[in-house]
Amino acid sequence: MSEATPPPGDNPPVPPPGGGTPPPPPPTGGTPPPPPPAYGQAPTPGVAPDGRQYAEWIWRVLAYIIDYIPAGILGGIGYLFAIMLTSTNAVVRQGELYGTPYSYTTVEKSTSAFGLILAFIFYIAALAYWIWNKAYREGTTGKSIGKQLTGYTTLKEETGEPLGFGMGFVRLLLLWVDFAICYIGVLWPLWDAKRQCLLSDKVTGAVVYKD
């Protein structure tokens, strides 16, 4: 004889599906994730917002020295020609002072016209090289000879493109001003967050990046 099936009303209701297994509790003892950077947090010195590194001061100095070597050689050759073509003459001068005669000898130097012309040509060549390398080459490609050898590039911060010859020439003129104000302008990258010179970089909006 089979057991009697209880009436439907006596069975307990089936609980509805719970929509999935609840997530397990987070593990204990782990390292919490780092907090997000605070709004308005100051940028890391020497690093651009996109992660590129600004050029360190010592590498900019090294690039400048490399750039200067050819100009120094050309200027030195001109100076050497001027020295070689300079003659020294002893001149005897005589006169009378309050009825007392006097005589003395002076040494006078004079550079020949040919020596002056040669010196002038080499000085102009040094200046032309300097403008070509620092204003035109660096302005249009972002790299002077020194920056190419050391692995750095000068770009306009807003556009990420080279400055161009015109702005490169303005930057070169302002660089001389940076030197003229007791070297403060060229020492400015030592404490500047973007490693910029005081006038030549900040006025033209230039930054120097590590390749």
CSV table of N, CA, C and O in Angstrom, one decimal, residues 99-209:
chain,number,residue,atom,x,y,z
A,99,GLY,N,111.8,122.3,-20.5
A,99,GLY,CA,113.2,122.6,-20.9
A,99,GLY,C,114.1,121.4,-20.7
A,99,GLY,O,115.3,121.5,-21.0
A,100,THR,N,113.6,120.3,-20.3
A,100,THR,CA,114.4,119.1,-20.1
A,100,THR,C,114.0,118.1,-21.2
A,100,THR,O,112.9,117.6,-21.3
A,101,PRO,N,115.0,117.7,-22.0
A,101,PRO,CA,114.7,116.7,-23.1
A,101,PRO,C,114.5,115.3,-22.5
A,101,PRO,O,115.1,115.0,-21.5
A,102,TYR,N,113.7,114.6,-23.2
A,102,TYR,CA,113.5,113.2,-22.8
A,102,TYR,C,113.4,112.3,-24.0
A,102,TYR,O,113.1,112.8,-25.2
A,103,SER,N,113.6,111.1,-23.8
A,103,SER,CA,113.5,110.1,-24.9
A,103,SER,C,113.1,108.7,-24.3
A,103,SER,O,113.6,108.3,-23.2
A,104,TYR,N,112.2,108.0,-25.0
A,104,TYR,CA,111.8,106.7,-24.5
A,104,TYR,C,111.4,105.9,-25.7
A,104,TYR,O,111.1,106.4,-26.8
A,105,THR,N,111.4,104.6,-25.5
A,105,THR,CA,111.1,103.6,-26.6
A,105,THR,C,109.8,102.9,-26.2
A,105,THR,O,109.6,102.4,-25.1
A,106,THR,N,108.9,102.8,-27.2
A,106,THR,CA,107.7,102.0,-27.0
A,106,THR,C,107.6,100.9,-28.1
A,106,THR,O,108.2,101.0,-29.1
A,107,VAL,N,107.0,99.8,-27.7
A,107,VAL,CA,106.8,98.7,-28.6
A,107,VAL,C,105.3,98.7,-29.1
A,107,VAL,O,104.4,98.6,-28.3
A,108,GLU,N,105.2,98.8,-30.4
A,108,GLU,CA,103.9,98.8,-31.0
A,108,GLU,C,103.7,97.7,-32.0
A,108,GLU,O,104.6,97.2,-32.7
A,109,LYS,N,102.5,97.1,-31.9
A,109,LYS,CA,102.1,96.0,-32.7
A,109,LYS,C,101.1,96.4,-33.8
A,109,LYS,O,100.2,97.2,-33.5
A,110,SER,N,101.2,95.9,-35.0
A,110,SER,CA,100.2,96.2,-36.0
A,110,SER,C,100.0,94.9,-36.9
A,110,SER,O,101.0,94.2,-37.2
A,111,THR,N,98.7,94.7,-37.1
A,111,THR,CA,98.4,93.5,-37.9
A,111,THR,C,98.2,93.9,-39.4
A,111,THR,O,97.6,94.9,-39.7
A,112,SER,N,98.7,93.1,-40.3
A,112,SER,CA,98.6,93.5,-41.7
A,112,SER,C,97.2,93.4,-42.2
A,112,SER,O,96.3,92.7,-41.5
A,113,ALA,N,96.9,94.0,-43.2
A,113,ALA,CA,95.5,94.0,-43.8
A,113,ALA,C,95.1,92.6,-44.2
A,113,ALA,O,94.0,92.2,-44.0
A,114,PHE,N,96.1,91.8,-44.7
A,114,PHE,CA,95.8,90.4,-45.1
A,114,PHE,C,95.4,89.6,-43.9
A,114,PHE,O,94.5,88.8,-43.9
A,115,GLY,N,96.2,89.8,-42.8
A,115,GLY,CA,95.8,89.1,-41.5
A,115,GLY,C,94.5,89.5,-41.0
A,115,GLY,O,93.7,88.6,-40.5
A,116,LEU,N,94.1,90.7,-41.1
A,116,LEU,CA,92.8,91.2,-40.6
A,116,LEU,C,91.7,90.5,-41.5
A,116,LEU,O,90.6,90.1,-41.0
A,117,ILE,N,91.9,90.5,-42.8
A,117,ILE,CA,90.9,89.9,-43.7
A,117,ILE,C,90.7,88.4,-43.4
A,117,ILE,O,89.6,87.9,-43.3
A,118,LEU,N,91.8,87.7,-43.2
A,118,LEU,CA,91.7,86.2,-42.9
A,118,LEU,C,91.0,86.0,-41.6
A,118,LEU,O,90.1,85.1,-41.5
A,119,ALA,N,91.3,86.8,-40.6
A,119,ALA,CA,90.7,86.7,-39.3
A,119,ALA,C,89.2,87.0,-39.4
A,119,ALA,O,88.4,86.2,-38.8
A,120,PHE,N,88.8,88.0,-40.2
A,120,PHE,CA,87.4,88.3,-40.4
A,120,PHE,C,86.7,87.2,-41.0
A,120,PHE,O,85.6,86.9,-40.7
A,121,ILE,N,87.3,86.6,-42.1
A,121,ILE,CA,86.6,85.5,-42.8
A,121,ILE,C,86.3,84.3,-41.9
A,121,ILE,O,85.2,83.8,-41.9
A,122,PHE,N,87.3,84.0,-41.0
A,122,PHE,CA,87.1,82.8,-40.1
A,122,PHE,C,86.1,83.2,-39.0
A,122,PHE,O,85.4,82.3,-38.6
A,123,TYR,N,86.1,84.4,-38.6
A,123,TYR,CA,85.1,84.8,-37.6
A,123,TYR,C,83.7,84.7,-38.1
A,123,TYR,O,82.8,84.3,-37.5
A,124,ILE,N,83.5,85.2,-39.4
A,124,ILE,CA,82.2,85.1,-40.0
A,124,ILE,C,81.8,83.7,-40.2
A,124,ILE,O,80.7,83.3,-40.1
A,125,ALA,N,82.8,82.8,-40.6
A,125,ALA,CA,82.5,81.4,-40.8
A,125,ALA,C,82.0,80.8,-39.5
A,125,ALA,O,81.1,79.9,-39.5
A,126,ALA,N,82.7,81.1,-38.4
A,126,ALA,CA,82.2,80.6,-37.1
A,126,ALA,C,80.8,81.0,-36.7
A,126,ALA,O,80.0,80.2,-36.2
A,127,LEU,N,80.5,82.3,-37.0
A,127,LEU,CA,79.2,82.8,-36.7
A,127,LEU,C,78.1,82.1,-37.6
A,127,LEU,O,77.0,81.8,-37.1
A,128,ALA,N,78.5,82.0,-38.9
A,128,ALA,CA,77.5,81.3,-39.8
A,128,ALA,C,77.3,79.9,-39.4
A,128,ALA,O,76.1,79.4,-39.4
A,129,TYR,N,78.3,79.2,-39.0
A,129,TYR,CA,78.1,77.8,-38.5
A,129,TYR,C,77.2,77.8,-37.3
A,129,TYR,O,76.3,76.9,-37.1
A,130,TRP,N,77.4,78.7,-36.3
A,130,TRP,CA,76.7,78.8,-35.1
A,130,TRP,C,75.2,79.0,-35.4
A,130,TRP,O,74.3,78.3,-34.8
A,131,ILE,N,74.9,79.9,-36.3
A,131,ILE,CA,73.5,80.2,-36.6
A,131,ILE,C,72.9,79.0,-37.3
A,131,ILE,O,71.7,78.6,-37.1
A,132,TRP,N,73.6,78.4,-38.3
A,132,TRP,CA,73.1,77.2,-39.0
A,132,TRP,C,72.8,76.1,-38.0
A,132,TRP,O,71.8,75.4,-38.1
A,133,ASN,N,73.7,75.8,-37.1
A,133,ASN,CA,73.6,74.6,-36.2
A,133,ASN,C,72.5,74.9,-35.1
A,133,ASN,O,71.6,74.0,-34.9
A,134,LYS,N,72.6,76.0,-34.5
A,134,LYS,CA,71.7,76.3,-33.3
A,134,LYS,C,70.3,76.8,-33.7
A,134,LYS,O,69.3,76.6,-33.0
A,135,ALA,N,70.3,77.6,-34.8
A,135,ALA,CA,69.0,78.2,-35.1
A,135,ALA,C,68.3,77.4,-36.2
A,135,ALA,O,67.1,77.1,-36.1
A,136,TYR,N,69.0,77.2,-37.3
A,136,TYR,CA,68.4,76.5,-38.5
A,136,TYR,C,68.2,75.0,-38.2
A,136,TYR,O,67.1,74.4,-38.3
A,137,ARG,N,69.3,74.3,-37.9
A,137,ARG,CA,69.3,72.8,-37.8
A,137,ARG,C,68.4,72.4,-36.6
A,137,ARG,O,67.5,71.6,-36.7
A,138,GLU,N,68.7,73.0,-35.4
A,138,GLU,CA,67.9,72.7,-34.3
A,138,GLU,C,66.5,73.2,-34.4
A,138,GLU,O,65.6,72.6,-33.9
A,139,GLY,N,66.3,74.3,-35.0
A,139,GLY,CA,65.0,74.9,-35.2
A,139,GLY,C,64.1,74.1,-36.1
A,139,GLY,O,62.9,74.0,-35.9
A,140,THR,N,64.7,73.5,-37.1
A,140,THR,CA,63.8,72.8,-38.1
A,140,THR,C,63.8,71.3,-37.9
A,140,THR,O,62.8,70.6,-38.3
A,141,THR,N,64.8,70.7,-37.2
A,141,THR,CA,64.8,69.3,-37.0
A,141,THR,C,64.7,68.9,-35.5
A,141,THR,O,64.4,67.8,-35.2
A,142,GLY,N,64.9,69.9,-34.6
A,142,GLY,CA,64.9,69.6,-33.2
A,142,GLY,C,66.2,69.2,-32.6
A,142,GLY,O,66.4,69.0,-31.4
A,143,LYS,N,67.2,69.0,-33.5
A,143,LYS,CA,68.5,68.5,-33.1
A,143,LYS,C,69.6,69.3,-33.6
A,143,LYS,O,69.8,69.4,-34.9
A,144,SER,N,70.4,69.9,-32.7
A,144,SER,CA,71.7,70.4,-33.2
A,144,SER,C,72.7,69.2,-33.2
A,144,SER,O,72.3,68.1,-32.9
A,145,ILE,N,73.9,69.5,-33.7
A,145,ILE,CA,74.9,68.4,-33.7
A,145,ILE,C,75.1,67.8,-32.3
A,145,ILE,O,75.2,66.6,-32.1
A,146,GLY,N,75.2,68.7,-31.3
A,146,GLY,CA,75.5,68.2,-30.0
A,146,GLY,C,74.3,67.4,-29.4
A,146,GLY,O,74.5,66.4,-28.8
A,147,LYS,N,73.1,67.8,-29.7
A,147,LYS,CA,71.9,67.1,-29.2
A,147,LYS,C,71.7,65.8,-30.0
A,147,LYS,O,71.2,64.8,-29.4
A,148,GLN,N,72.1,65.8,-31.2
A,148,GLN,CA,72.0,64.5,-31.9
A,148,GLN,C,73.0,63.5,-31.3
A,148,GLN,O,72.6,62.3,-31.2
A,149,LEU,N,74.2,63.9,-31.0
A,149,LEU,CA,75.2,63.0,-30.5
A,149,LEU,C,74.8,62.5,-29.0
A,149,LEU,O,75.2,61.4,-28.6
A,150,THR,N,74.1,63.4,-28.3
A,150,THR,CA,73.8,63.1,-26.9
A,150,THR,C,72.4,62.4,-26.7
A,150,THR,O,72.1,61.9,-25.7
A,151,GLY,N,71.6,62.5,-27.8
A,151,GLY,CA,70.3,61.8,-27.7
A,151,GLY,C,69.2,62.7,-27.1
A,151,GLY,O,68.4,62.2,-26.3
A,152,TYR,N,69.1,64.0,-27.5
A,152,TYR,CA,68.0,64.9,-27.0
A,152,TYR,C,67.4,65.6,-28.2
A,152,TYR,O,68.1,65.8,-29.2
A,153,THR,N,66.2,66.1,-28.0
A,153,THR,CA,65.5,66.8,-29.0
A,153,THR,C,64.8,68.0,-28.4
A,153,THR,O,64.2,68.0,-27.4
A,154,THR,N,64.9,69.2,-29.1
A,154,THR,CA,64.2,70.4,-28.7
A,154,THR,C,62.9,70.6,-29.5
A,154,THR,O,62.9,70.6,-30.8
A,155,LEU,N,61.8,70.7,-28.8
A,155,LEU,CA,60.5,70.8,-29.5
A,155,LEU,C,59.7,71.9,-28.8
A,155,LEU,O,60.0,72.3,-27.7
A,156,LYS,N,58.7,72.4,-29.5
A,156,LYS,CA,57.7,73.3,-28.9
A,156,LYS,C,56.8,72.5,-28.0
A,156,LYS,O,56.1,71.6,-28.5
A,157,GLU,N,56.6,72.9,-26.8
A,157,GLU,CA,55.8,72.2,-25.9
A,157,GLU,C,54.3,72.0,-26.3
A,157,GLU,O,53.7,71.0,-26.2
A,158,GLU,N,53.7,73.1,-26.8
A,158,GLU,CA,52.3,73.1,-27.2
A,158,GLU,C,52.0,72.1,-28.3
A,158,GLU,O,51.0,71.5,-28.4
A,159,THR,N,52.9,72.1,-29.3
A,159,THR,CA,52.6,71.3,-30.6
A,159,THR,C,53.4,70.0,-30.7
A,159,THR,O,53.0,69.1,-31.4
A,160,GLY,N,54.5,69.9,-30.0
A,160,GLY,CA,55.3,68.8,-30.1
A,160,GLY,C,56.1,68.7,-31.4
A,160,GLY,O,56.7,67.7,-31.8
A,161,GLU,N,56.2,69.9,-32.1
A,161,GLU,CA,56.9,70.0,-33.3
A,161,GLU,C,58.2,70.9,-33.1
A,161,GLU,O,58.3,71.6,-32.2
A,162,PRO,N,59.1,70.8,-34.1
A,162,PRO,CA,60.3,71.7,-34.0
A,162,PRO,C,59.8,73.2,-34.0
A,162,PRO,O,58.8,73.5,-34.5
A,163,LEU,N,60.7,74.1,-33.5
A,163,LEU,CA,60.4,75.5,-33.4
A,163,LEU,C,60.3,76.2,-34.7
A,163,LEU,O,59.5,77.1,-34.9
A,164,GLY,N,61.1,75.7,-35.7
A,164,GLY,CA,61.2,76.5,-36.9
A,164,GLY,C,62.4,77.4,-36.9
A,164,GLY,O,62.9,77.7,-35.8
A,165,PHE,N,62.9,77.8,-38.0
A,165,PHE,CA,64.1,78.6,-38.1
A,165,PHE,C,63.9,80.0,-37.4
A,165,PHE,O,64.8,80.4,-36.7
A,166,GLY,N,62.8,80.6,-37.7
A,166,GLY,CA,62.6,82.0,-37.1
A,166,GLY,C,62.6,81.9,-35.6
A,166,GLY,O,63.3,82.7,-34.9
A,167,MET,N,61.8,81.1,-35.0
A,167,MET,CA,61.8,81.0,-33.5
A,167,MET,C,63.0,80.4,-33.0
A,167,MET,O,63.5,80.7,-31.9
A,168,GLY,N,63.7,79.5,-33.8
A,168,GLY,CA,65.0,79.0,-33.3
A,168,GLY,C,66.0,80.1,-33.2
A,168,GLY,O,66.9,80.1,-32.4
A,169,PHE,N,66.0,81.1,-34.2
A,169,PHE,CA,66.9,82.2,-34.1
A,169,PHE,C,66.6,83.1,-32.9
A,169,PHE,O,67.5,83.6,-32.3
A,170,VAL,N,65.3,83.3,-32.6
A,170,VAL,CA,65.0,84.1,-31.5
A,170,VAL,C,65.5,83.4,-30.2
A,170,VAL,O,66.0,84.0,-29.3
A,171,ARG,N,65.3,82.1,-30.2
A,171,ARG,CA,65.8,81.3,-29.0
A,171,ARG,C,67.3,81.4,-28.8
A,171,ARG,O,67.8,81.5,-27.7
A,172,LEU,N,68.0,81.5,-30.0
A,172,LEU,CA,69.5,81.6,-29.9
A,172,LEU,C,69.9,83.0,-29.3
A,172,LEU,O,70.8,83.1,-28.5
A,173,LEU,N,69.2,84.0,-29.8
A,173,LEU,CA,69.5,85.3,-29.2
A,173,LEU,C,69.2,85.4,-27.7
A,173,LEU,O,70.0,86.0,-27.0
A,174,LEU,N,68.1,84.8,-27.3
A,174,LEU,CA,67.7,84.8,-25.9
A,174,LEU,C,68.7,84.0,-25.1
A,174,LEU,O,68.9,84.3,-23.9
A,175,LEU,N,69.3,83.0,-25.7
A,175,LEU,CA,70.3,82.2,-25.0
A,175,LEU,C,71.5,83.0,-24.6
A,175,LEU,O,72.1,82.9,-23.5
A,176,TRP,N,71.9,83.9,-25.5
A,176,TRP,CA,73.0,84.8,-25.2
A,176,TRP,C,72.6,85.7,-24.0
A,176,TRP,O,73.5,86.1,-23.2
A,177,VAL,N,71.4,86.1,-23.9
A,177,VAL,CA,70.9,86.9,-22.8
A,177,VAL,C,70.9,86.1,-21.5
A,177,VAL,O,71.3,86.6,-20.5
A,178,ASP,N,70.6,84.8,-21.6
A,178,ASP,CA,70.6,83.9,-20.5
A,178,ASP,C,72.1,83.9,-19.9
A,178,ASP,O,72.3,83.8,-18.7
A,179,PHE,N,73.0,83.9,-20.8
A,179,PHE,CA,74.4,83.9,-20.4
A,179,PHE,C,74.8,85.3,-19.8
A,179,PHE,O,75.5,85.3,-18.8
A,180,ALA,N,74.3,86.3,-20.4
A,180,ALA,CA,74.7,87.7,-20.0
A,180,ALA,C,74.2,88.1,-18.6
A,180,ALA,O,74.9,88.9,-17.9
A,181,ILE,N,73.1,87.5,-18.2
A,181,ILE,CA,72.6,87.9,-16.8
A,181,ILE,C,73.2,87.0,-15.8
A,181,ILE,O,72.5,86.3,-15.0
A,182,CYS,N,74.5,87.1,-15.7
A,182,CYS,CA,75.3,86.3,-14.7
A,182,CYS,C,75.1,84.8,-14.7
A,182,CYS,O,75.1,84.2,-13.7
A,183,TYR,N,74.8,84.3,-15.9
A,183,TYR,CA,74.6,82.9,-16.1
A,183,TYR,C,73.3,82.3,-15.4
A,183,TYR,O,73.1,81.1,-15.3
A,184,ILE,N,72.5,83.2,-14.9
A,184,ILE,CA,71.3,82.7,-14.2
A,184,ILE,C,70.4,82.0,-15.1
A,184,ILE,O,69.8,81.0,-14.7
A,185,GLY,N,70.2,82.5,-16.3
A,185,GLY,CA,69.3,81.9,-17.3
A,185,GLY,C,69.7,80.5,-17.6
A,185,GLY,O,68.8,79.6,-17.8
A,186,VAL,N,71.0,80.2,-17.8
A,186,VAL,CA,71.4,78.9,-18.2
A,186,VAL,C,71.5,77.9,-17.0
A,186,VAL,O,71.6,76.7,-17.2
A,187,LEU,N,71.5,78.5,-15.8
A,187,LEU,CA,71.5,77.6,-14.6
A,187,LEU,C,70.1,77.3,-14.2
A,187,LEU,O,69.9,76.4,-13.3
A,188,TRP,N,69.1,78.0,-14.7
A,188,TRP,CA,67.7,77.8,-14.3
A,188,TRP,C,67.2,76.4,-14.4
A,188,TRP,O,66.4,75.9,-13.6
A,189,PRO,N,67.6,75.6,-15.4
A,189,PRO,CA,67.1,74.2,-15.5
A,189,PRO,C,67.5,73.4,-14.3
A,189,PRO,O,66.9,72.3,-14.1
A,190,LEU,N,68.5,73.8,-13.5
A,190,LEU,CA,68.8,73.0,-12.3
A,190,LEU,C,67.7,72.9,-11.3
A,190,LEU,O,67.6,71.8,-10.6
A,191,TRP,N,66.8,73.9,-11.2
A,191,TRP,CA,65.7,73.8,-10.3
A,191,TRP,C,64.3,73.9,-11.0
A,191,TRP,O,63.3,73.9,-10.3
A,192,ASP,N,64.3,74.1,-12.3
A,192,ASP,CA,63.0,74.2,-13.0
A,192,ASP,C,62.4,72.8,-13.2
A,192,ASP,O,63.1,71.9,-13.6
A,193,ALA,N,61.1,72.7,-13.0
A,193,ALA,CA,60.4,71.4,-13.2
A,193,ALA,C,60.5,70.9,-14.6
A,193,ALA,O,60.6,69.6,-14.8
A,194,LYS,N,60.5,71.8,-15.6
A,194,LYS,CA,60.6,71.3,-17.0
A,194,LYS,C,62.0,71.4,-17.5
A,194,LYS,O,62.2,71.3,-18.7
A,195,ARG,N,63.0,71.7,-16.7
A,195,ARG,CA,64.4,71.8,-17.1
A,195,ARG,C,64.5,72.9,-18.2
A,195,ARG,O,65.4,72.7,-19.1
A,196,GLN,N,63.8,74.0,-18.1
A,196,GLN,CA,63.9,75.0,-19.1
A,196,GLN,C,64.8,76.2,-18.7
A,196,GLN,O,64.9,76.5,-17.5
A,197,CYS,N,65.5,76.7,-19.7
A,197,CYS,CA,66.3,78.0,-19.4
A,197,CYS,C,65.3,79.1,-19.2
A,197,CYS,O,64.2,79.1,-19.7
A,198,LEU,N,65.8,80.1,-18.5
A,198,LEU,CA,64.9,81.2,-18.0
A,198,LEU,C,64.2,81.9,-19.2
A,198,LEU,O,63.0,82.2,-19.2
A,199,LEU,N,65.0,82.4,-20.2
A,199,LEU,CA,64.4,83.2,-21.3
A,199,LEU,C,64.4,82.4,-22.6
A,199,LEU,O,63.3,82.4,-23.2
A,200,SER,N,65.4,81.8,-23.0
A,200,SER,CA,65.5,81.1,-24.3
A,200,SER,C,64.4,80.0,-24.4
A,200,SER,O,63.9,79.9,-25.5
A,201,ASP,N,64.2,79.3,-23.4
A,201,ASP,CA,63.2,78.2,-23.5
A,201,ASP,C,61.8,78.7,-23.1
A,201,ASP,O,60.8,78.4,-23.8
A,202,LYS,N,61.7,79.4,-22.0
A,202,LYS,CA,60.3,79.8,-21.5
A,202,LYS,C,59.6,80.8,-22.5
A,202,LYS,O,58.4,80.7,-22.7
A,203,VAL,N,60.4,81.7,-23.0
A,203,VAL,CA,59.8,82.7,-23.9
A,203,VAL,C,59.3,82.1,-25.2
A,203,VAL,O,58.2,82.4,-25.7
A,204,THR,N,60.1,81.2,-25.7
A,204,THR,CA,59.8,80.5,-27.0
A,204,THR,C,58.9,79.3,-26.8
A,204,THR,O,58.5,78.6,-27.8
A,205,GLY,N,58.7,78.8,-25.6
A,205,GLY,CA,57.9,77.6,-25.3
A,205,GLY,C,58.6,76.3,-25.7
A,205,GLY,O,57.9,75.3,-26.0
A,206,ALA,N,59.9,76.4,-25.6
A,206,ALA,CA,60.7,75.2,-26.0
A,206,ALA,C,61.0,74.3,-24.8
A,206,ALA,O,61.2,74.8,-23.7
A,207,VAL,N,61.0,73.0,-25.0
A,207,VAL,CA,61.4,72.0,-24.0
A,207,VAL,C,62.4,71.1,-24.7
A,207,VAL,O,62.3,70.8,-25.9
A,208,VAL,N,63.3,70.5,-23.9
A,208,VAL,CA,64.3,69.6,-24.5
A,208,VAL,C,63.9,68.2,-23.9
A,208,VAL,O,64.0,68.0,-22.7
A,209,TYR,N,63.6,67.2,-24.7
A,209,TYR,CA,63.3,65.9,-24.3
A,209,TYR,C,64.4,64.9,-24.5
A,209,TYR,O,65.2,65.0,-25.5
